[in-house]
Each structure stands twice: as C-alpha cells, then as structure tokens.
mmCIF file of C-alpha atoms and ligand atoms in Angstrom:
data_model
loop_
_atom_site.group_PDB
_atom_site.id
_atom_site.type_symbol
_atom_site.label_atom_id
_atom_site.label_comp_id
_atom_site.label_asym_id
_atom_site.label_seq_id
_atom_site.Cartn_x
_atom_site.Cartn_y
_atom_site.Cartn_z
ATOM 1 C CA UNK A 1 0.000 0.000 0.000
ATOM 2 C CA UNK A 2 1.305 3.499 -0.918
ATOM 3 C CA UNK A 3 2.948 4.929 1.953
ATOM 4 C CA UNK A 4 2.985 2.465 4.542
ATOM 5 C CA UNK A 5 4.677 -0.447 2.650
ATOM 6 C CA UNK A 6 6.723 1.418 1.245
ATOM 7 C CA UNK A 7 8.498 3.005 4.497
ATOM 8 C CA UNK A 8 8.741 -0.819 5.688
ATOM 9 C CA UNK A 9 10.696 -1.827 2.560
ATOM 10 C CA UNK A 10 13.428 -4.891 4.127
ATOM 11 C CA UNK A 11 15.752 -3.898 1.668
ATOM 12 C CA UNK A 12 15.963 -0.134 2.188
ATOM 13 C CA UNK A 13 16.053 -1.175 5.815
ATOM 14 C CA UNK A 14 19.031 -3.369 5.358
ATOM 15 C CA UNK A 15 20.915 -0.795 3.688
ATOM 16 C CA UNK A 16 20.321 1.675 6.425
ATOM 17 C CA UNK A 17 21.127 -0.701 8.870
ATOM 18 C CA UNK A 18 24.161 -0.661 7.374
ATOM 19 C CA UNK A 19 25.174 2.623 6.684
ATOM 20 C CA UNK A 20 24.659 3.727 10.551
ATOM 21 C CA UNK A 21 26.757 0.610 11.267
ATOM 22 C CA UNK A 22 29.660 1.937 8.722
ATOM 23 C CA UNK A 23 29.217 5.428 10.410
ATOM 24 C CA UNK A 24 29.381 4.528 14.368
ATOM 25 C CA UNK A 25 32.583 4.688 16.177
ATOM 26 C CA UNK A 26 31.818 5.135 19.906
ATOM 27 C CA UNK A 27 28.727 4.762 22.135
ATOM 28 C CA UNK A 28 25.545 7.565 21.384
ATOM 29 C CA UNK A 29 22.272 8.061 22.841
ATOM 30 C CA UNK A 30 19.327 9.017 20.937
ATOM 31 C CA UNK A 31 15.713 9.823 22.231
ATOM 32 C CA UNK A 32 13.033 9.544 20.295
ATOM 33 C CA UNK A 33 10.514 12.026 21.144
ATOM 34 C CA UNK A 34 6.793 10.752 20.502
ATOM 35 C CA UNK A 35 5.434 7.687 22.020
ATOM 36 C CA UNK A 36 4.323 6.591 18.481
ATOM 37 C CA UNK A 37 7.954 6.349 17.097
ATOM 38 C CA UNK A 38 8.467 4.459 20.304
ATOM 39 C CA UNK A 39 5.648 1.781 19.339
ATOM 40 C CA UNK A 40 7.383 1.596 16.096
ATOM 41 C CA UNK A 41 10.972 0.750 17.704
ATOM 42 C CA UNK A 42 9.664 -1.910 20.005
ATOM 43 C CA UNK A 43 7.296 -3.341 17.164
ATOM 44 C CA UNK A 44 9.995 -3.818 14.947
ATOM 45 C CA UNK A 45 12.431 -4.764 16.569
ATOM 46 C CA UNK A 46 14.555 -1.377 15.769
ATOM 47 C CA UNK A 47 16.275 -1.183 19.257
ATOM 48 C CA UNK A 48 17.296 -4.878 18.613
ATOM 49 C CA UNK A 49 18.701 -4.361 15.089
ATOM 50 C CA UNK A 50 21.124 -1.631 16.100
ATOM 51 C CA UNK A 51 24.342 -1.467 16.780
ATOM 52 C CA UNK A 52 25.080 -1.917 20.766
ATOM 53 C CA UNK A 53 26.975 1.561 20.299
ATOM 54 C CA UNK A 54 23.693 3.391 19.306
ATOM 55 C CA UNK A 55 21.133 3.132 22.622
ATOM 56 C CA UNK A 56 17.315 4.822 21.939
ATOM 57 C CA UNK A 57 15.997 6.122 25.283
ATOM 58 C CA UNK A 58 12.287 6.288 24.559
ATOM 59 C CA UNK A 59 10.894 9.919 25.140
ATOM 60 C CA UNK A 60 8.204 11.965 27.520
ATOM 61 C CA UNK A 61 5.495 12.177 24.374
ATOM 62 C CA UNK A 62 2.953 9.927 25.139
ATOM 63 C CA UNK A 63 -0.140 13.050 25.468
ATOM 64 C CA UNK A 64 -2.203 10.278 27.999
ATOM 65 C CA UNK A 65 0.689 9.451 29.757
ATOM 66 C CA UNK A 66 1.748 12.900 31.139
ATOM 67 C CA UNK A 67 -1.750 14.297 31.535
ATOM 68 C CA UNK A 68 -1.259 15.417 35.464
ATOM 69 C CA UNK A 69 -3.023 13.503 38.095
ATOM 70 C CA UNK A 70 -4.592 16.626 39.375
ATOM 71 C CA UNK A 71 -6.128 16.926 35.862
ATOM 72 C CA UNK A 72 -7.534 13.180 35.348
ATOM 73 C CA UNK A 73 -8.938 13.906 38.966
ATOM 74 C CA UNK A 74 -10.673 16.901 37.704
ATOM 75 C CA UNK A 75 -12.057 15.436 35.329
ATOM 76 C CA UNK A 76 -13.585 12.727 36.986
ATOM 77 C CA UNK A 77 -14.994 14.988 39.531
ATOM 78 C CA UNK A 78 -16.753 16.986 36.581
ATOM 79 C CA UNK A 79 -17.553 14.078 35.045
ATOM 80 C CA UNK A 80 -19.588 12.340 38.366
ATOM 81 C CA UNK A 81 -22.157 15.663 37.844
ATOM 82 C CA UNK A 82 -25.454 14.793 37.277
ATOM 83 C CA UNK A 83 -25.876 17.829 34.802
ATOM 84 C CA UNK A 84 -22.799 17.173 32.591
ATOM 85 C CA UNK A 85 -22.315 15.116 29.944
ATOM 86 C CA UNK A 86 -18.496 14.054 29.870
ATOM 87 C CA UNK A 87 -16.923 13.533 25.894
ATOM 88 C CA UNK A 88 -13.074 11.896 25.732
ATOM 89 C CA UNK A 89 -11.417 10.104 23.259
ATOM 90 C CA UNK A 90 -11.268 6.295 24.640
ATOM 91 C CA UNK A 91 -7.652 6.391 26.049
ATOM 92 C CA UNK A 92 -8.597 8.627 28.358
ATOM 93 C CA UNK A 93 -11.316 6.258 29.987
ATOM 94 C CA UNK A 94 -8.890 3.905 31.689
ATOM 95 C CA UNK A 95 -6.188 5.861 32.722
ATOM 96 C CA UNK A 96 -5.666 5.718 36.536
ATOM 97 C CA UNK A 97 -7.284 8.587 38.817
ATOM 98 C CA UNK A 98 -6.303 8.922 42.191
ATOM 99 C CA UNK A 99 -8.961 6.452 43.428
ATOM 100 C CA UNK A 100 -11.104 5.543 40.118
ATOM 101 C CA UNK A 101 -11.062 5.969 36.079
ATOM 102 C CA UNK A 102 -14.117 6.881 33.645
ATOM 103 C CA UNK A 103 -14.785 4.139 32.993
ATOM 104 C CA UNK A 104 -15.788 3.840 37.229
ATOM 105 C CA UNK A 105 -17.802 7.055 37.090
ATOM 106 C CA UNK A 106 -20.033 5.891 34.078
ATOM 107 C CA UNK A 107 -20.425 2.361 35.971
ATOM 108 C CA UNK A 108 -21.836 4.637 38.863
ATOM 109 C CA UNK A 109 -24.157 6.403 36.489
ATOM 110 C CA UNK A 110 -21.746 9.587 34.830
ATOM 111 C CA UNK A 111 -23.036 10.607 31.596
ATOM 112 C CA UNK A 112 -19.432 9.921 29.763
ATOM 113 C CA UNK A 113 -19.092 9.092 26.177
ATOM 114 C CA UNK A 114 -16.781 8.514 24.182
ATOM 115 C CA UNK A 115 -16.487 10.857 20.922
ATOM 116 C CA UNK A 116 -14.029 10.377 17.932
ATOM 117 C CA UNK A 117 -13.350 14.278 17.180
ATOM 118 C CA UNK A 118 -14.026 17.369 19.689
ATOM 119 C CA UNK A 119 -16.602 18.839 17.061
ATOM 120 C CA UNK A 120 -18.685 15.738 17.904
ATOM 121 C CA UNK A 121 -18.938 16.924 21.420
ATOM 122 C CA UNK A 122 -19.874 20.140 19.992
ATOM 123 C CA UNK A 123 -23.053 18.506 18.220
ATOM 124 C CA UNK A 124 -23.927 16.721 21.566
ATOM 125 C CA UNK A 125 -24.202 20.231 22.743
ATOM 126 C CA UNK A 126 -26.390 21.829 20.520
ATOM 127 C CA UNK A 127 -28.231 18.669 20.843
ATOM 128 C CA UNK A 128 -28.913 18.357 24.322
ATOM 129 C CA UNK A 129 -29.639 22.405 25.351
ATOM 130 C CA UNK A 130 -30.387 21.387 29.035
ATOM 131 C CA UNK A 131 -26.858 19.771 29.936
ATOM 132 C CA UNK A 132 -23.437 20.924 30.447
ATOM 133 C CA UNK A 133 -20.798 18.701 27.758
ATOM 134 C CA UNK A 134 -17.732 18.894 28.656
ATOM 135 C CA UNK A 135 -14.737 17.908 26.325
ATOM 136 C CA UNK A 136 -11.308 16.527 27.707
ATOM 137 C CA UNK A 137 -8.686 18.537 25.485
ATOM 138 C CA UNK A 138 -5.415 17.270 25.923
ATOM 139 C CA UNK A 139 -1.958 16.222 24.530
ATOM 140 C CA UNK A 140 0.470 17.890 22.270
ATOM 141 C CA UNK A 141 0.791 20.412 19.129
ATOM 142 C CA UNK A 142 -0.848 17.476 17.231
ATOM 143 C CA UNK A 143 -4.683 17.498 19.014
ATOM 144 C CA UNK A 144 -4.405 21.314 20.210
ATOM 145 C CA UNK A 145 -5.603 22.345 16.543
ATOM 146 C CA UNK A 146 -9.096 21.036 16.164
ATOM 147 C CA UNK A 147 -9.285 21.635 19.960
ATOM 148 C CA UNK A 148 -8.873 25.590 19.486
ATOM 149 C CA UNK A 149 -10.893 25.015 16.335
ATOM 150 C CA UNK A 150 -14.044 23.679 18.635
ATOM 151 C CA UNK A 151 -13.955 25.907 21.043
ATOM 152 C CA UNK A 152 -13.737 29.041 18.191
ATOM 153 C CA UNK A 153 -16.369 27.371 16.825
ATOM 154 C CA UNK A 154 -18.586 27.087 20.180
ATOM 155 C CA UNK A 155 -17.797 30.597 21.065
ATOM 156 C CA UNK A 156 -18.865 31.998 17.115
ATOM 157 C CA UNK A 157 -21.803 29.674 17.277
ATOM 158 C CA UNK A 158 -23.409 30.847 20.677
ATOM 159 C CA UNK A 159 -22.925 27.459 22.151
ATOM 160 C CA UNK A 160 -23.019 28.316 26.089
ATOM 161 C CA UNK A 161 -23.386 24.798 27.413
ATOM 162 C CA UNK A 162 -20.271 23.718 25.587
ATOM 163 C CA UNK A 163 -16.709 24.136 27.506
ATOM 164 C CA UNK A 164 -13.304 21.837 27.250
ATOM 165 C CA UNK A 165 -11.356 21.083 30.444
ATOM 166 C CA UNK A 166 -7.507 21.803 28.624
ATOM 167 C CA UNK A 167 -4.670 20.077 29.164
ATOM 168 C CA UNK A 168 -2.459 20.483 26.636
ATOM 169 C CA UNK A 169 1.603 20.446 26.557
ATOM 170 C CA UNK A 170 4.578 21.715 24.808
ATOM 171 C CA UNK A 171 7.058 19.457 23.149
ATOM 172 C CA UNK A 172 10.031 22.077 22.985
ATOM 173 C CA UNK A 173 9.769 23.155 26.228
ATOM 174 C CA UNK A 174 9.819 19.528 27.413
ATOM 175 C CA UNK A 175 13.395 18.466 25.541
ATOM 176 C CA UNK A 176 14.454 21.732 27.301
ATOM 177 C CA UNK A 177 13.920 20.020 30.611
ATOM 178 C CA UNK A 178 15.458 17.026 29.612
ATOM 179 C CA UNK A 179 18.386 18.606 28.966
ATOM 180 C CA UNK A 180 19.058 20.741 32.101
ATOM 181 C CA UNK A 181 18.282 17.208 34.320
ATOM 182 C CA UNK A 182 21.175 16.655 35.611
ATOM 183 C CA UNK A 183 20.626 12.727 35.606
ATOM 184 C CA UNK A 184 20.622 13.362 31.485
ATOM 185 C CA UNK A 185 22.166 11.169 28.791
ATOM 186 C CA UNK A 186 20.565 12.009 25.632
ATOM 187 C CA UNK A 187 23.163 13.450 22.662
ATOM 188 C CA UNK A 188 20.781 13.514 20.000
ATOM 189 C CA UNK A 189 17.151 13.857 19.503
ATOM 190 C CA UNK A 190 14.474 11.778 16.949
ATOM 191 C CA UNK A 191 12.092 14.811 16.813
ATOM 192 C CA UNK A 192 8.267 13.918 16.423
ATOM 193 C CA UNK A 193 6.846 14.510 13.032
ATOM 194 C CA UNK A 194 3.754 15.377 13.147
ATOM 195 C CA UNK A 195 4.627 18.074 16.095
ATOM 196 C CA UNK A 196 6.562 19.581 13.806
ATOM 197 C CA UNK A 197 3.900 19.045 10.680
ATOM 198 C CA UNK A 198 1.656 21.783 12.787
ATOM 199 C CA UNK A 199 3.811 23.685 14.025
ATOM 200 C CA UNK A 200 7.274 24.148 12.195
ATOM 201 C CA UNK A 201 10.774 23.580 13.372
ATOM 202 C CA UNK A 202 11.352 27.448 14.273
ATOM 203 C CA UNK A 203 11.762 26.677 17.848
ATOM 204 C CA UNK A 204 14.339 24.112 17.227
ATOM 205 C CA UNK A 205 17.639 25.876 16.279
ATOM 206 C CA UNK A 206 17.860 27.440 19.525
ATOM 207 C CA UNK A 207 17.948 24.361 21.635
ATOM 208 C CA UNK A 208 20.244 22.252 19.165
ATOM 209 C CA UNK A 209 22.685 24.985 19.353
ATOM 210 C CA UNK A 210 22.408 25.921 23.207
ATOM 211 C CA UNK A 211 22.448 22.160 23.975
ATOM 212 C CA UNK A 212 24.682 21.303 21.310
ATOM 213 C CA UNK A 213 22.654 18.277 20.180
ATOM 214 C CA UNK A 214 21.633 17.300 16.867
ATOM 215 C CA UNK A 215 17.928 17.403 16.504
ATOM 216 C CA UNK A 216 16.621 15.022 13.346
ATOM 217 C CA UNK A 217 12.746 15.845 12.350
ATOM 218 C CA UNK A 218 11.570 12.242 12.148
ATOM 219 C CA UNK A 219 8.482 10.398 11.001
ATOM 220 C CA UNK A 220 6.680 7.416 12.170
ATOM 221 C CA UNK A 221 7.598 4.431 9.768
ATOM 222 C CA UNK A 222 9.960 2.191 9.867
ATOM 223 C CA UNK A 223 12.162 3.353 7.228
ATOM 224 C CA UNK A 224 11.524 7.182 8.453
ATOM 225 C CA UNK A 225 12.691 6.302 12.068
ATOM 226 C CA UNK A 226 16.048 4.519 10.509
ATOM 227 C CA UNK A 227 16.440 7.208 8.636
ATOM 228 C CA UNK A 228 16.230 9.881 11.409
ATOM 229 C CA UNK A 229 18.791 7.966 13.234
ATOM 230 C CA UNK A 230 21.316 7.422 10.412
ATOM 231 C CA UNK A 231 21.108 11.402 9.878
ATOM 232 C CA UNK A 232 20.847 11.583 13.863
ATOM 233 C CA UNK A 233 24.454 9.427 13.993
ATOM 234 C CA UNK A 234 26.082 10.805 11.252
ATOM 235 C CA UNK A 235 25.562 14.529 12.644
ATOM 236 C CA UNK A 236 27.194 13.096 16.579
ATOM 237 C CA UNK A 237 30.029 11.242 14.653
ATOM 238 C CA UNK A 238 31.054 14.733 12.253
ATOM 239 C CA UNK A 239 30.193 17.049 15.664
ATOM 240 C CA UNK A 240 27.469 18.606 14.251
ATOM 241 C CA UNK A 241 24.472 19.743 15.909
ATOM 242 C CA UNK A 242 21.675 21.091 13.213
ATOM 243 C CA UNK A 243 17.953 20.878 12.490
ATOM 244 C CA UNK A 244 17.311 18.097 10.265
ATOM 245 C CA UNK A 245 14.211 17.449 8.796
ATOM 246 C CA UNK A 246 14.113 14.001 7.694
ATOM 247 C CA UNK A 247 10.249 14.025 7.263
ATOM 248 C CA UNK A 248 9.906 16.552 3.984
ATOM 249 C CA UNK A 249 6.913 14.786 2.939
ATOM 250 C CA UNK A 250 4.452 15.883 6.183
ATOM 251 C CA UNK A 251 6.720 18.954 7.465
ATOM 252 C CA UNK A 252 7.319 22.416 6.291
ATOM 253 C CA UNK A 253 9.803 24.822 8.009
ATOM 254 C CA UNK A 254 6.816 27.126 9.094
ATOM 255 C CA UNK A 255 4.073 24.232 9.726
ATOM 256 C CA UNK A 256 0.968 24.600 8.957
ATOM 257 C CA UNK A 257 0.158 28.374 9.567
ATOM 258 C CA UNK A 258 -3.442 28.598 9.164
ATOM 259 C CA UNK A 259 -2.921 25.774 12.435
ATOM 260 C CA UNK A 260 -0.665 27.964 14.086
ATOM 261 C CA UNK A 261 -2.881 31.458 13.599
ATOM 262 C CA UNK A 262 -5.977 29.315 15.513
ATOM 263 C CA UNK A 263 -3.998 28.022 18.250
ATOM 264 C CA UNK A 264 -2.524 31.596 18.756
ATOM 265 C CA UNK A 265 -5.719 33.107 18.849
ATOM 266 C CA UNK A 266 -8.040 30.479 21.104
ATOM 267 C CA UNK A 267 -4.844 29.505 23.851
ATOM 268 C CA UNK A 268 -2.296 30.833 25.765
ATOM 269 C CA UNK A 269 1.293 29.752 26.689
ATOM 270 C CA UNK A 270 0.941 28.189 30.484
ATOM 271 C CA UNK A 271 3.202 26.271 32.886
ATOM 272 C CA UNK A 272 2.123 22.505 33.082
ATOM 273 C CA UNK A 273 2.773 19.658 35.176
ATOM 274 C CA UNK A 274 3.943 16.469 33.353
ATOM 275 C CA UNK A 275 2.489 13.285 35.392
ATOM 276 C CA UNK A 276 5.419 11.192 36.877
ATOM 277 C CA UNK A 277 8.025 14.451 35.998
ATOM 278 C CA UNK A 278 6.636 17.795 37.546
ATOM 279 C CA UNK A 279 6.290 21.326 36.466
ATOM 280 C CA UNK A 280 8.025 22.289 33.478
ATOM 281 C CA UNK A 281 7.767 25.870 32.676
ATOM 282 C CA UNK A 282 5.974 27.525 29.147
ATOM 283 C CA UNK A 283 5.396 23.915 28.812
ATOM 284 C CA UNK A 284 1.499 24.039 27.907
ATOM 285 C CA UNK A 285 -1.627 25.652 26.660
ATOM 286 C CA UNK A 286 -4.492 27.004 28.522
ATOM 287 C CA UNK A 287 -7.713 28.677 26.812
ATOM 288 C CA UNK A 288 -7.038 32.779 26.272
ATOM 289 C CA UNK A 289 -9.291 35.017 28.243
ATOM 290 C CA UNK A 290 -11.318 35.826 25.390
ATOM 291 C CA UNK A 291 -12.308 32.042 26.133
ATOM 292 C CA UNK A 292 -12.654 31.905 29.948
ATOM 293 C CA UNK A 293 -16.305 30.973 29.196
ATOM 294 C CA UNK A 294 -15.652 27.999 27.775
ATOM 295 C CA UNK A 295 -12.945 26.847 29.730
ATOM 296 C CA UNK A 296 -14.806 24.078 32.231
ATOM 297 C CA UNK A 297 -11.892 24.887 35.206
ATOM 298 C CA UNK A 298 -13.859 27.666 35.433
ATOM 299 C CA UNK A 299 -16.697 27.088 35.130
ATOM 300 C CA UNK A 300 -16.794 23.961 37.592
ATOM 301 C CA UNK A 301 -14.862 24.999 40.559
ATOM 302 C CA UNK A 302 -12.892 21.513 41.293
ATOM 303 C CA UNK A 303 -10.918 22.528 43.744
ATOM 304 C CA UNK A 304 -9.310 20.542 47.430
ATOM 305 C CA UNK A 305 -8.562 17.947 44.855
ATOM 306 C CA UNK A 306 -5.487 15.457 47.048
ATOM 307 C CA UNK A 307 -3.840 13.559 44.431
ATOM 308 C CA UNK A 308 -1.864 9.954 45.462
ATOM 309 C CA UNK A 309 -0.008 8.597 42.418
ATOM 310 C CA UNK A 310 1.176 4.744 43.685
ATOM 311 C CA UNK A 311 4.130 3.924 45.138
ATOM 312 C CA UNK A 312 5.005 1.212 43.246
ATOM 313 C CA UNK A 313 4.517 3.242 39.731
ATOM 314 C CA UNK A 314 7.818 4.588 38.246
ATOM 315 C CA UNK A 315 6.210 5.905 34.680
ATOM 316 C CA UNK A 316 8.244 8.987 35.870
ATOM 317 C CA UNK A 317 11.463 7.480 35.474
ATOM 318 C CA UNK A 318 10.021 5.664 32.348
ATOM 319 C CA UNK A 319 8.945 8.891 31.190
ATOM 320 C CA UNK A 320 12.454 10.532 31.092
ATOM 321 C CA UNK A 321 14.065 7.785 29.818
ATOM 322 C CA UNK A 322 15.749 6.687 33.400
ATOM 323 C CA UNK A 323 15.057 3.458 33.034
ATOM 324 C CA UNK A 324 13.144 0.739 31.087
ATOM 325 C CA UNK A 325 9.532 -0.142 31.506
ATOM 326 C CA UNK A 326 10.825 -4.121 32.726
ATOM 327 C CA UNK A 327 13.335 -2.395 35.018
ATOM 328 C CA UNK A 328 9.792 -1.439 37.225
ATOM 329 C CA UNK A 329 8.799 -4.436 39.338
ATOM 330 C CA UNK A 330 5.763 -4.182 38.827
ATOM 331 C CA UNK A 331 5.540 -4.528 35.120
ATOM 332 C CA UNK A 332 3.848 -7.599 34.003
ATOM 333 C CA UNK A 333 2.762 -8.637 37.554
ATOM 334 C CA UNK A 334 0.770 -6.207 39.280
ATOM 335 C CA UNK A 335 0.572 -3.643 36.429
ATOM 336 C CA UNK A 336 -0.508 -4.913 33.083
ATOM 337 C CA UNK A 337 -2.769 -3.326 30.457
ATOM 338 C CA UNK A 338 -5.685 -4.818 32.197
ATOM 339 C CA UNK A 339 -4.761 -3.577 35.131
ATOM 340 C CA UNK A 340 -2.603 -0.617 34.984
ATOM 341 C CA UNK A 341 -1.062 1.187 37.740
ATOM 342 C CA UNK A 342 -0.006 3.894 35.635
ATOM 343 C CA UNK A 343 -0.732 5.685 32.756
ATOM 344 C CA UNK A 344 2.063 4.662 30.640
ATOM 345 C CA UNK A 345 0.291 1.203 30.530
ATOM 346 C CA UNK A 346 -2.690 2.307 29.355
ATOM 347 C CA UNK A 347 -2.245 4.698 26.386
ATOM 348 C CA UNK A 348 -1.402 2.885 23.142
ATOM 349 C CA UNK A 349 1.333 5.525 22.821
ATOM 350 C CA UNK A 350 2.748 4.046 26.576
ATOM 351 C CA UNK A 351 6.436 2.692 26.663
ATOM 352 C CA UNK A 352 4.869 0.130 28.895
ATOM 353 C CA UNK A 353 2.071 -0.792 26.969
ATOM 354 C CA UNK A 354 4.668 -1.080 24.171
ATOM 355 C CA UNK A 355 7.104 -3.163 25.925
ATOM 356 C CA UNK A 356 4.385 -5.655 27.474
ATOM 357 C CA UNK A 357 2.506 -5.396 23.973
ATOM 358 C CA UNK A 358 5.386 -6.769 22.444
ATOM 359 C CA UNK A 359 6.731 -9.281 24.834
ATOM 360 C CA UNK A 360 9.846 -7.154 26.102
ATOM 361 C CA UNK A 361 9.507 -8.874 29.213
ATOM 362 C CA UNK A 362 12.873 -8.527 30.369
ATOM 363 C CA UNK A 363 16.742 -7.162 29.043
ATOM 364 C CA UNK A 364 17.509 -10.123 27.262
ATOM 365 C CA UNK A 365 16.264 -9.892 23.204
ATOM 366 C CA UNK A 366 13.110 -11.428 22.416
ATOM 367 C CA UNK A 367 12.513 -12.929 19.366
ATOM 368 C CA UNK A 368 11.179 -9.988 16.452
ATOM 369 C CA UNK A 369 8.281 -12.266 15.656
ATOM 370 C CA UNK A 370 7.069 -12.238 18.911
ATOM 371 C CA UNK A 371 3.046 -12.803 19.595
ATOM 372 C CA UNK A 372 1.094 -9.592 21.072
ATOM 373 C CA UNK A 373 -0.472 -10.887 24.012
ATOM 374 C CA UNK A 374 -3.291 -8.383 24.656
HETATM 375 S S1 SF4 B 1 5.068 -0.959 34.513
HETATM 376 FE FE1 SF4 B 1 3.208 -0.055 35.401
HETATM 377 S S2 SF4 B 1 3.792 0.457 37.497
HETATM 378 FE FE2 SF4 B 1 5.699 0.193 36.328
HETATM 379 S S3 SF4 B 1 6.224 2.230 35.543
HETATM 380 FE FE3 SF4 B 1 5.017 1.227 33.947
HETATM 381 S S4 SF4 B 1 2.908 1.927 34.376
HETATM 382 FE FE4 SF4 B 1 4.082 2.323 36.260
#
C-alpha cells in the first residue's frame, strides 16, 4: 500500500542498517521524542537491530501518559455531575485517577461518552440544550488544533453549554527540561513529526545549538525512524548539531500556519505539570481570556482535589528515559494493560504498553516475531 509499505521496505532497511553501522565509532544516545515512534521501535524490533553503540531512550510524548493527576482527577470529579455530559477520546477512559477511572464514574451512572473528534462533542451540545458537555482537550501540538478550532467554533456559534477542560503540553519546552536534568544522557534527539507538521521547526535551532545536540525531524515508519537515526548518527560522529528534517513529505519549516494562527488566537502559553516528571515551565496551553467561558476549570470549581499517584509506579522514570519499563517491578505482575497502575500502561502511545505489547519482558532480546499478548 502506498505509503505504509513502502516506508517498511526490508531492503531499504538493510541498507540503512548498514550505513549507521559503517558510520558509528563510539557509544551515542538518541531519544526519540513521541510515544508513536516508540511503538514503532519496540514493534519492529529497531532497538534490537542496532548497533550496541547506538542506545534509543524512549521519550516523555505519550499526550495520555503525562496528563497530570490533578487533571484526570478533575475530570472525573466533573464528570460524576449529574448535569454534565463528559466527551473523551477512549484512552482517556482507563487511565488511573487517584482512586477511580471513567470508565468507574459511568459504571456509577456519569453521563461519559466517548467521541471520535471534539466537534462531535460540539453537536452533543447543541443537541442536548439542558446539559453541560464537557470535552477533555489534551496532549500535544498534534490534538491542540481542532481543539482551538471547537472551542472558536462554540464561542462563534453561541454554544453556552459547551466548555473543554484543557490540558495540553509543549514538546520544545519539554526536551528543554530534559536537557538541564542533571541525571541526562541524551546526545541527539528523533524529533516527532507530526509536532513539527503543525507547528514548524522554528523553535528548534535554539535548543540544538544551546544544547549542542543534533535534533533530526523524524516520522513514524519504519524506514523514516532509521532514517532519522542514520542522519541523527552521522551529525554526533562529524560534531554537528543542526535541524534536520528528515520528514519533507508531512513537514514544512513554518508548519501549517493557518494551524498555528488558531492556536494563537483560542490559547495561551501556560506552565504545566507532566504526570510522573513535575512542572516544566511555558510547557502548555491554557484557553485565552477571550475564552474563559468555555474553559470548564472555570466554570466547575474543582478545587481541594489530594492527588496519590502509587508507590510502586515509576512511569516517571520511564517517562524521562531513566530506566526501562521491565526495570519497574511491577511490570507484568501487578501492572498490566488490564490492570494498569499507571498511565504509561494504558495509552497505546505508553512505553509500557509497548514493551508488554510486544513481549519485552525482560533485558535479554526477544525474538522480532514475537506474539502480542493483549
Ligand atoms: S510498569 Fe506499570 S507500574 Fe511500572 S512504571 Fe510502567 S505503568 Fe508504572
């Protein structure tokens, strides 16, 4: 099929295999950025195919996974309200509250549905006059478009009984952080295509030269990840640290603008807490004052929320690439995808979900052909 097999060719993969393994000399670490390109790795076996000089720590951009506690307890509180009807995508439903998920609160009678685009909340609105629908807007450059779009929309429309509890996050400010953690390893970044398919690689230069780390615009296949880290090697070997964008075909130096204008006008630059890694300044978007009226933090006070992450969870350590999901003891025992502790098993974009997905059970190479087991 036209772009997918294509970016899975063997042969192309061979022969990039082999040019990164004709161009390493020393040990490198590489983070991939999005918790997509991380499905990829594990799926294929990418990690495993490597040289043992090149090491891929998997990266903080999994959207479900670093949606705050504090926030997933919000919205279960708003969502428990007899008057509201509660629209999420269907990640969202299972990922661990302090005490409960969404799924819980519809079991105990919450109005919460599950909607495939934030403009179908918007219909359930105008549809139901009486209620208060509330969307959950969260994750990175990639949803925050047709988020702002909705709530323009809502606000242009008249549609009072519509408002989005927003959660969304920054990937620029995020590698920042990674960088000035002073338990960091990561020489080179795998940046995350479609981030940079919205909103441009402007804010790029500045890190890779303050950081001094090459930073290689990378897509999602197979082929595209290789390629990102052959250009991502080559740059560490020469001691070169540039903007590369290795994803032409999706990504434009300026994005898409008419994107960029929308989420300009509808949010504002925020701090945000990360689940499992803290507050990370600039690092999100909040609805703009012209907004406020939409914006369901306000509009439901949900405050005196306690959050209690569990002990046993270390998705933070996951999350910045401190260790591996199988170094956690509880992965594959008392945290699986049916019964995750933490959000990093849940979301399909989860290293967790990805490692126990694909039978990563432990530090010793599984076979590439291995069975999914869920
Ligand atoms: S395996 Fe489960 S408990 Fe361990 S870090 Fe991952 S989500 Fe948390």
């Amino acid at each position: 099929m036209k772009y997918l097999d294509e970016f899975q060719n063997p042969e192309l993969a061979r022969r990039l295999l082999g040019e990164i393994r004709a161009t390493v000399t020393r040990p490198w670490a590489l983070m991939e950025v999005c918790g997509g390109q991380t499905h990829t790795i594990i799926r294929h076996g990418i990690d495993q195919l490597l040289p043992e000089e090149v090491e891929l720590i998997h990266g903080p951009g999994c959207p479900v996974c670093v949606t705050p506690l504090a926030v997933i307890d919000q919205a279960l509180e708003i969502a428990a309200r007899p008057e509201v009807i509660f629209c999420s995508f269907g990640d969202m439903l299972r990922v661990p509250g302090t005490d409960r998920d969404l799924f819980r609160v519809r079991g105990e009678g919450g109005d919460v549905r599950v909607v495939y685009s934030p403009l179908d909340a918007l219909k359930i609105a105008q549809q139901n006059p009486h209620r208060e629908v509330v969307f959950f807007g969260i994750g990175f450059e990639t949803t925050a478009p047709p988020n702002a779009m909705t709530v323009y929309q809502a606000r242009k429309l008249g549609i009072r009984n519509f408002s989005m509890l927003v959660s969304h996050v920054r990937v620029p400010p995020a590698i920042e952080a990674i960088m000035t953690s002073s338990s960091c390893r990561v020489q080179g970044f795998l940046a995350a295509g479609h981030v940079c398919s919205v909103m441009g690689t402007d804010e790029y230069p500045a890190l890779a030269d303050r950081f001094r780390v090459p930073i290689v615009v990378t897509g999602f296949e197979p082929l595209d990840i290789l390629e990102g880290i052959r250009r991502t090697v080559r740059q560490l070997e020469r001691g070169e640290h540039t903007v590369d964008n290795a994803y032409p075909r999706a990504v434009r130096p300026d994005g898409n603008p008419a994107a960029r204008a929308m989420l300009a006008d509808v949010f504002e630059v925020t701090d945000r807490s990360w689940r499992g890694i803290g507050t990370i300044p600039a690092s999100g978007w909040r609805l703009s004052d012209r907004y406020r009226d939409h914006d369901a933090e306000h509009r439901f006070s949900v405050g005196g929320i306690t959050t209690r992450e569990p002990a046993a969870c270390r998705s933070g350590e996951v999350l910045q690439g401190l260790i591996k999901p199988h170094e956690c003891q509880a992965f594959g025992t008392t945290c699986t995808p049916r019964t995750p502790l933490g959000a990093t098993m849940v979301s399909s974009e989860g290293a967790c979900a990805a490692y126990y997905l694909y039978r990563r059970l432990g530090s010793t190479p599984t076979p590439l052909e291995a069975t999914p087991v869920v």
